mmCIF file of C-alpha atoms and ligand atoms in Angstrom:
data_model
loop_
_atom_site.group_PDB
_atom_site.id
_atom_site.type_symbol
_atom_site.label_atom_id
_atom_site.label_comp_id
_atom_site.label_asym_id
_atom_site.label_seq_id
_atom_site.Cartn_x
_atom_site.Cartn_y
_atom_site.Cartn_z
ATOM 1 C CA MET Q 1 205.084 288.368 96.641
ATOM 2 C CA SER Q 2 203.005 288.180 99.808
ATOM 3 C CA ARG Q 3 199.788 288.681 97.880
ATOM 4 C CA MET Q 4 200.290 285.767 95.527
ATOM 5 C CA ARG Q 5 197.197 283.610 95.285
ATOM 6 C CA HIS Q 6 197.622 279.883 95.964
ATOM 7 C CA SER Q 7 194.059 278.797 96.715
ATOM 8 C CA THR Q 8 191.926 277.322 93.924
ATOM 9 C CA LYS Q 9 188.670 278.292 95.680
ATOM 10 C CA PRO Q 10 186.624 280.579 93.404
ATOM 11 C CA LEU Q 11 186.906 284.248 94.283
ATOM 12 C CA PRO Q 12 184.001 286.705 94.423
ATOM 13 C CA LYS Q 13 183.530 288.238 90.947
ATOM 14 C CA ASP Q 14 185.087 291.627 91.736
ATOM 15 C CA ASP Q 15 188.123 290.030 93.366
ATOM 16 C CA GLU Q 16 188.460 287.684 90.412
ATOM 17 C CA TYR Q 17 188.709 290.759 88.196
ATOM 18 C CA LEU Q 18 191.522 292.170 90.337
ATOM 19 C CA HIS Q 19 193.409 288.887 90.282
ATOM 20 C CA VAL Q 20 193.030 288.276 86.530
ATOM 21 C CA HIS Q 21 194.641 291.672 86.019
ATOM 22 C CA GLN Q 22 197.172 291.010 88.781
ATOM 23 C CA MET Q 23 196.323 294.326 90.391
ATOM 24 C CA PRO Q 24 197.583 293.176 93.806
ATOM 25 C CA TYR Q 25 201.081 292.870 92.264
ATOM 26 C CA PHE Q 26 200.820 296.286 90.711
ATOM 27 C CA LEU Q 27 199.671 297.897 93.963
ATOM 28 C CA GLU Q 28 202.358 296.122 95.919
ATOM 29 C CA ALA Q 29 205.029 297.342 93.500
ATOM 30 C CA LEU Q 30 203.687 300.884 93.699
ATOM 31 C CA GLN Q 31 203.520 300.951 97.499
ATOM 32 C CA ASP Q 32 206.980 299.494 97.712
ATOM 33 C CA ARG Q 33 208.390 302.296 95.584
ATOM 34 C CA LEU Q 34 206.509 304.949 97.554
ATOM 35 C CA ARG Q 35 207.809 303.552 100.835
ATOM 36 C CA THR Q 36 211.398 303.444 99.600
ATOM 37 C CA GLU Q 37 211.528 306.720 97.722
ATOM 38 C CA LYS Q 38 209.114 308.864 99.775
ATOM 39 C CA PRO Q 39 208.582 311.386 96.963
ATOM 40 C CA ASP Q 40 207.534 314.942 97.936
ATOM 41 C CA ASP Q 41 204.597 314.735 95.592
ATOM 42 C CA PRO Q 42 203.196 311.180 95.780
ATOM 43 C CA LEU Q 43 200.431 311.699 93.218
ATOM 44 C CA GLU Q 44 202.845 313.023 90.654
ATOM 45 C CA PHE Q 45 205.047 309.972 91.414
ATOM 46 C CA VAL Q 46 202.063 307.636 90.922
ATOM 47 C CA ASP Q 47 201.432 309.270 87.563
ATOM 48 C CA ARG Q 48 205.063 308.705 86.481
ATOM 49 C CA PHE Q 49 204.990 305.158 87.831
ATOM 50 C CA VAL Q 50 201.912 304.274 85.765
ATOM 51 C CA LYS Q 51 203.489 305.798 82.658
ATOM 52 C CA SER Q 52 206.698 303.843 83.253
ATOM 53 C CA VAL Q 53 204.903 300.485 82.985
ATOM 54 C CA PRO Q 54 206.261 298.971 79.752
ATOM 55 C CA LYS Q 55 203.800 298.482 76.905
ATOM 56 C CA PRO Q 56 203.029 294.829 76.262
ATOM 57 C CA LYS Q 57 205.152 293.121 73.620
ATOM 58 C CA LEU Q 58 204.036 289.567 73.128
ATOM 59 C CA VAL Q 59 204.320 286.708 70.685
ATOM 60 C CA ILE Q 60 201.561 284.131 70.501
ATOM 61 C CA LYS Q 61 202.355 280.782 68.920
ATOM 62 C CA GLY Q 62 200.299 277.741 68.180
ATOM 63 C CA PRO Q 63 199.411 275.402 65.341
ATOM 64 C CA PRO Q 64 196.736 276.449 62.859
ATOM 65 C CA ALA Q 65 193.275 276.446 64.463
ATOM 66 C CA SER Q 66 194.743 276.386 67.962
ATOM 67 C CA GLY Q 67 192.492 279.295 68.875
ATOM 68 C CA LYS Q 68 195.111 282.005 68.394
ATOM 69 C CA GLY Q 69 192.644 284.355 66.723
ATOM 70 C CA THR Q 70 190.170 284.112 69.593
ATOM 71 C CA GLN Q 71 192.889 284.575 72.212
ATOM 72 C CA CYS Q 72 194.247 287.558 70.335
ATOM 73 C CA GLU Q 73 190.826 289.241 70.366
ATOM 74 C CA LYS Q 74 190.661 288.806 74.130
ATOM 75 C CA LEU Q 75 194.193 290.105 74.664
ATOM 76 C CA VAL Q 76 193.448 293.155 72.533
ATOM 77 C CA ARG Q 77 190.406 293.868 74.736
ATOM 78 C CA HIS Q 78 192.264 293.354 78.017
ATOM 79 C CA LEU Q 79 195.671 294.864 77.234
ATOM 80 C CA GLY Q 80 194.837 297.393 74.512
ATOM 81 C CA VAL Q 81 197.638 296.051 72.295
ATOM 82 C CA VAL Q 82 197.744 296.111 68.510
ATOM 83 C CA HIS Q 83 197.190 292.658 67.048
ATOM 84 C CA ILE Q 84 199.575 291.952 64.179
ATOM 85 C CA SER Q 85 198.745 288.770 62.300
ATOM 86 C CA THR Q 86 201.028 288.023 59.375
ATOM 87 C CA GLY Q 87 198.323 285.766 57.878
ATOM 88 C CA ASP Q 88 195.855 288.703 57.887
ATOM 89 C CA LEU Q 89 198.451 291.137 56.545
ATOM 90 C CA LEU Q 90 199.337 288.752 53.717
ATOM 91 C CA ARG Q 91 195.681 288.047 52.875
ATOM 92 C CA THR Q 92 195.071 291.808 52.644
ATOM 93 C CA GLU Q 93 197.960 292.106 50.172
ATOM 94 C CA VAL Q 94 196.445 289.291 48.092
ATOM 95 C CA LYS Q 95 192.954 290.840 48.233
ATOM 96 C CA ASN Q 96 194.304 294.235 47.157
ATOM 97 C CA GLY Q 97 196.251 292.665 44.290
ATOM 98 C CA THR Q 98 199.529 294.354 45.350
ATOM 99 C CA SER Q 99 202.873 293.175 44.000
ATOM 100 C CA VAL Q 100 203.567 291.403 47.335
ATOM 101 C CA GLY Q 101 200.088 289.860 47.108
ATOM 102 C CA LYS Q 102 200.833 288.468 43.665
ATOM 103 C CA GLN Q 103 204.107 286.964 44.875
ATOM 104 C CA VAL Q 104 202.604 285.233 47.915
ATOM 105 C CA ALA Q 105 199.213 283.980 46.680
ATOM 106 C CA ALA Q 106 200.387 280.598 45.401
ATOM 107 C CA PHE Q 107 202.408 279.788 48.546
ATOM 108 C CA MET Q 108 199.435 280.574 50.748
ATOM 109 C CA LYS Q 109 196.934 278.635 48.705
ATOM 110 C CA ASP Q 110 198.765 275.327 49.154
ATOM 111 C CA GLY Q 111 199.715 275.944 52.796
ATOM 112 C CA SER Q 112 203.448 276.592 52.208
ATOM 113 C CA LEU Q 113 205.370 279.298 54.010
ATOM 114 C CA VAL Q 114 205.873 282.573 52.194
ATOM 115 C CA PRO Q 115 209.576 283.543 51.655
ATOM 116 C CA ASP Q 116 211.093 285.066 54.815
ATOM 117 C CA GLU Q 117 212.165 288.367 53.277
ATOM 118 C CA LEU Q 118 208.612 289.197 52.125
ATOM 119 C CA VAL Q 119 207.090 288.514 55.546
ATOM 120 C CA ILE Q 120 209.873 290.327 57.385
ATOM 121 C CA ALA Q 121 209.334 293.451 55.297
ATOM 122 C CA ILE Q 122 205.617 293.664 56.035
ATOM 123 C CA VAL Q 123 206.091 293.006 59.775
ATOM 124 C CA LYS Q 124 208.755 295.712 60.088
ATOM 125 C CA LYS Q 125 206.511 298.193 58.330
ATOM 126 C CA ARG Q 126 203.513 297.363 60.532
ATOM 127 C CA LEU Q 127 205.523 297.568 63.777
ATOM 128 C CA SER Q 128 206.804 301.009 62.872
ATOM 129 C CA GLU Q 129 203.290 302.466 62.638
ATOM 130 C CA PRO Q 130 202.266 304.834 65.447
ATOM 131 C CA ASP Q 131 199.559 302.646 67.034
ATOM 132 C CA ALA Q 132 201.956 299.718 67.528
ATOM 133 C CA ARG Q 133 204.599 302.010 69.030
ATOM 134 C CA GLN Q 134 202.101 303.650 71.338
ATOM 135 C CA HIS Q 135 200.052 300.693 72.583
ATOM 136 C CA GLY Q 136 202.421 297.728 72.315
ATOM 137 C CA TRP Q 137 201.940 294.688 70.120
ATOM 138 C CA LEU Q 138 200.886 291.093 69.927
ATOM 139 C CA LEU Q 139 202.558 289.195 67.096
ATOM 140 C CA ASP Q 140 200.525 286.309 65.729
ATOM 141 C CA GLY Q 141 201.933 283.939 63.103
ATOM 142 C CA PHE Q 142 205.387 285.520 63.236
ATOM 143 C CA PRO Q 143 208.186 284.538 63.600
ATOM 144 C CA ARG Q 144 207.511 281.196 61.947
ATOM 145 C CA THR Q 145 211.089 280.228 61.066
ATOM 146 C CA ALA Q 146 214.442 280.519 62.850
ATOM 147 C CA VAL Q 147 215.530 283.066 60.216
ATOM 148 C CA GLN Q 148 212.524 285.260 61.031
ATOM 149 C CA ALA Q 149 213.188 284.922 64.767
ATOM 150 C CA ARG Q 150 216.845 285.924 64.381
ATOM 151 C CA MET Q 151 215.965 288.860 62.187
ATOM 152 C CA MET Q 152 213.457 290.019 64.750
ATOM 153 C CA ARG Q 153 216.094 289.948 67.467
ATOM 154 C CA ASP Q 154 218.687 291.682 65.269
ATOM 155 C CA GLU Q 155 216.192 294.479 64.623
ATOM 156 C CA GLY Q 156 215.717 294.927 68.391
ATOM 157 C CA ILE Q 157 212.153 293.594 68.284
ATOM 158 C CA VAL Q 158 212.194 291.726 71.575
ATOM 159 C CA PRO Q 159 209.047 290.314 73.182
ATOM 160 C CA GLN Q 160 208.571 290.190 76.955
ATOM 161 C CA ALA Q 161 207.067 286.696 76.701
ATOM 162 C CA VAL Q 162 205.935 284.022 74.269
ATOM 163 C CA MET Q 163 202.573 282.323 74.796
ATOM 164 C CA LYS Q 164 202.536 278.870 73.242
ATOM 165 C CA LEU Q 165 199.110 277.286 72.712
ATOM 166 C CA GLU Q 166 199.200 273.492 72.776
ATOM 167 C CA VAL Q 167 196.647 271.572 70.707
ATOM 168 C CA SER Q 168 196.931 268.087 69.188
ATOM 169 C CA ARG Q 169 196.969 267.339 65.457
ATOM 170 C CA GLU Q 170 193.627 265.446 65.673
ATOM 171 C CA GLU Q 171 191.979 268.387 67.391
ATOM 172 C CA VAL Q 172 193.342 270.802 64.791
ATOM 173 C CA VAL Q 173 192.061 268.714 61.880
ATOM 174 C CA SER Q 174 188.605 268.358 63.398
ATOM 175 C CA ARG Q 175 188.337 272.077 64.232
ATOM 176 C CA ILE Q 176 189.418 273.278 60.829
ATOM 177 C CA ALA Q 177 186.599 271.585 58.943
ATOM 178 C CA GLY Q 178 184.127 273.935 60.596
ATOM 179 C CA ARG Q 179 186.226 277.105 60.557
ATOM 180 C CA ARG Q 180 184.560 280.098 58.871
ATOM 181 C CA VAL Q 181 185.907 283.620 58.458
ATOM 182 C CA ASP Q 182 184.239 286.977 57.908
ATOM 183 C CA PRO Q 183 186.423 288.405 55.103
ATOM 184 C CA ALA Q 184 185.400 291.971 55.988
ATOM 185 C CA THR Q 185 186.707 291.869 59.578
ATOM 186 C CA ASN Q 186 188.890 288.713 59.650
ATOM 187 C CA LYS Q 187 186.816 287.494 62.603
ATOM 188 C CA VAL Q 188 186.875 283.741 62.973
ATOM 189 C CA TYR Q 189 183.770 281.620 63.621
ATOM 190 C CA HIS Q 190 182.935 277.937 63.715
ATOM 191 C CA ALA Q 191 180.022 276.505 61.742
ATOM 192 C CA THR Q 192 178.639 274.693 64.792
ATOM 193 C CA HIS Q 193 180.473 275.807 67.968
ATOM 194 C CA ARG Q 194 180.609 279.546 67.305
ATOM 195 C CA PRO Q 195 178.241 280.459 64.467
ATOM 196 C CA PRO Q 196 178.429 283.991 63.047
ATOM 197 C CA PRO Q 197 175.718 286.456 64.118
ATOM 198 C CA PRO Q 198 172.775 286.831 61.704
ATOM 199 C CA GLY Q 199 173.650 288.985 58.704
ATOM 200 C CA VAL Q 200 177.412 288.321 58.845
ATOM 201 C CA LYS Q 201 178.539 286.642 55.615
ATOM 202 C CA VAL Q 202 181.318 284.137 56.215
ATOM 203 C CA ILE Q 203 183.522 282.097 53.915
ATOM 204 C CA GLN Q 204 185.738 279.058 54.218
ATOM 205 C CA ARG Q 205 189.380 279.981 53.643
ATOM 206 C CA PRO Q 206 190.759 278.474 50.423
ATOM 207 C CA ASP Q 207 193.676 276.984 52.408
ATOM 208 C CA ASP Q 208 191.388 275.258 54.931
ATOM 209 C CA THR Q 209 191.337 272.023 52.935
ATOM 210 C CA ALA Q 210 192.229 268.739 54.651
ATOM 211 C CA GLU Q 211 195.554 268.448 52.745
ATOM 212 C CA ALA Q 212 196.644 272.034 53.370
ATOM 213 C CA ILE Q 213 195.809 271.889 57.063
ATOM 214 C CA VAL Q 214 197.873 268.752 57.670
ATOM 215 C CA LYS Q 215 200.763 270.361 55.801
ATOM 216 C CA ARG Q 216 200.465 273.581 57.835
ATOM 217 C CA TYR Q 217 200.337 271.646 61.110
ATOM 218 C CA ASP Q 218 203.405 269.578 60.224
ATOM 219 C CA THR Q 219 205.337 272.656 59.056
ATOM 220 C CA TYR Q 220 204.442 274.407 62.302
ATOM 221 C CA MET Q 221 205.682 271.507 64.420
ATOM 222 C CA GLN Q 222 208.918 271.225 62.429
ATOM 223 C CA ASN Q 223 209.700 274.920 62.860
ATOM 224 C CA ALA Q 224 208.324 275.559 66.352
ATOM 225 C CA ASN Q 225 211.271 274.265 68.389
ATOM 226 C CA GLU Q 226 213.839 275.986 66.216
ATOM 227 C CA VAL Q 227 211.971 279.270 66.579
ATOM 228 C CA LEU Q 228 211.576 278.909 70.338
ATOM 229 C CA LYS Q 229 215.304 278.264 70.766
ATOM 230 C CA GLU Q 230 215.971 281.798 69.556
ATOM 231 C CA TYR Q 231 214.208 283.433 72.530
ATOM 232 C CA SER Q 232 215.677 284.386 75.859
ATOM 233 C CA CYS Q 233 212.366 285.653 77.283
ATOM 234 C CA PRO Q 234 209.972 283.393 79.231
ATOM 235 C CA ILE Q 235 207.955 280.934 77.133
ATOM 236 C CA TYR Q 236 204.653 279.823 78.655
ATOM 237 C CA ALA Q 237 202.883 276.660 77.516
ATOM 238 C CA ILE Q 238 199.121 277.215 77.523
ATOM 239 C CA GLU Q 239 196.910 274.127 77.505
ATOM 240 C CA GLY Q 240 193.935 274.776 75.212
ATOM 241 C CA GLY Q 241 190.946 273.822 77.405
ATOM 242 C CA THR Q 242 188.107 276.240 76.867
ATOM 243 C CA GLU Q 243 188.734 279.684 75.356
ATOM 244 C CA ASP Q 244 188.126 281.406 78.661
ATOM 245 C CA VAL Q 245 190.455 279.131 80.612
ATOM 246 C CA ALA Q 246 193.260 279.671 78.092
ATOM 247 C CA ALA Q 247 192.701 283.441 78.097
ATOM 248 C CA ALA Q 248 192.739 283.630 81.894
ATOM 249 C CA GLN Q 249 195.989 281.623 81.958
ATOM 250 C CA ILE Q 250 197.661 283.867 79.390
ATOM 251 C CA LEU Q 251 196.611 287.061 81.120
ATOM 252 C CA SER Q 252 197.557 285.912 84.556
ATOM 253 C CA LYS Q 253 200.996 284.690 83.449
ATOM 254 C CA TYR Q 254 201.688 287.866 81.557
ATOM 255 C CA GLN Q 255 200.489 290.250 84.252
ATOM 256 C CA LYS Q 256 202.464 288.427 86.920
ATOM 257 C CA LEU Q 257 205.625 288.691 84.815
ATOM 258 C CA ARG Q 258 204.990 292.347 84.093
ATOM 259 C CA TRP Q 259 204.462 293.437 87.684
ATOM 260 C CA THR Q 260 207.142 291.205 89.116
ATOM 261 C CA LYS Q 261 209.623 292.899 86.811
ATOM 262 C CA LEU Q 262 208.416 296.267 87.966
ATOM 263 C CA LEU Q 263 208.683 295.246 91.594
ATOM 264 C CA ASN Q 264 212.251 294.092 91.048
ATOM 265 C CA SER Q 265 213.327 297.203 89.173
ATOM 266 C CA LYS Q 266 213.212 299.261 92.369
ATOM 267 C CA ARG Q 267 216.203 301.401 91.679
ATOM 268 C CA SER Q 268 215.522 302.103 88.029
ATOM 269 C CA LYS Q 269 214.620 305.707 87.350
ATOM 270 C CA LEU Q 270 211.036 306.470 86.423
HETATM 271 P P1 ADP J 301 197.318 279.382 59.961
HETATM 272 O O1 ADP J 301 197.861 279.715 61.340
HETATM 273 O O2 ADP J 301 195.954 278.778 60.018
HETATM 274 O O3 ADP J 301 198.268 278.635 59.087
HETATM 275 P P2 ADP J 301 197.745 282.126 59.096
HETATM 276 O O4 ADP J 301 196.632 283.067 58.801
HETATM 277 O O5 ADP J 301 198.618 282.425 60.251
HETATM 278 O O6 ADP J 301 197.035 280.724 59.209
HETATM 279 O O7 ADP J 301 198.689 281.970 57.812
HETATM 280 C C1 ADP J 301 198.172 281.664 56.551
HETATM 281 C C2 ADP J 301 199.297 281.486 55.549
HETATM 282 O O8 ADP J 301 200.031 282.735 55.436
HETATM 283 C C3 ADP J 301 200.351 280.470 55.910
HETATM 284 O O9 ADP J 301 199.979 279.151 55.520
HETATM 285 C C4 ADP J 301 201.558 280.985 55.099
HETATM 286 O O10 ADP J 301 201.413 280.685 53.729
HETATM 287 C C5 ADP J 301 201.426 282.491 55.250
HETATM 288 N N1 ADP J 301 202.163 283.026 56.419
HETATM 289 C C6 ADP J 301 201.627 283.630 57.520
HETATM 290 N N2 ADP J 301 202.595 284.010 58.395
HETATM 291 C C7 ADP J 301 203.777 283.631 57.835
HETATM 292 C C8 ADP J 301 205.147 283.725 58.244
HETATM 293 N N3 ADP J 301 205.514 284.303 59.411
HETATM 294 N N4 ADP J 301 206.098 283.227 57.418
HETATM 295 C C9 ADP J 301 205.779 282.659 56.243
HETATM 296 N N5 ADP J 301 204.508 282.515 55.799
HETATM 297 C C10 ADP J 301 203.504 282.998 56.578
#
């Protein structure tokens, strides 16, 4: 790990890019393998090495309005993963008037959790689609209970890391009052801090009432520890701060983990 960065001095912009993506780790891992294995055709080896890098499999957790949606957008842009939000999947079922939608509407409206078996079924289906298999995934809003977490593990759905966003109850309540959503794209805005672009019609979610938000926050806190206990992968606590600070922290922690693993798996076959 000779290239690990300890200084807090700002880096020139291009170097910052390399460090956010932890490219020094990647290059170090690659060179290390080349040195050890001395393949006859190094370029062909590089090609196999790049293809052997595991696709990201991440879980993001955080109370309602902790900025998960915004972080997910950034992670999709940086890592090319498929964002799977159980809240969005369930809202689509409700909007389309499907039989699942009819069963879950009332739970969602008052901020209660939807029964585990219904959520589990839609997550399994979404994860089996080709884009999620090809590009990796970022699970948002799932698992929310210990039962969901255990089921996930039993099905072999194992994340490489969990990113846990930490935001206080007061902050959540004050943020939610201004939250607005574009129902066409599920993009999240804030009435004052992040207004939608002109022409984008936004709505306030029916479950963004003061009572429902407090209930959702409390349910989240009650379940969070139980859910986290089910994981054996690293769990990183991310302090909110600004969106960009949180995103940089998530990316840097994930990339470091990813390349460190690769560096340590020297003898594994490509
Ligand atoms: P928030 O994080 O603001 O609560 P979400 O969009 O993640 O919003 O979820 C909205 C609602 O969808 C939840 O209040 C709950 O009713 C339902 N829901 C989403 N994910 C799950 C889940 N994993 N298990 C049970 N219910 C869920």
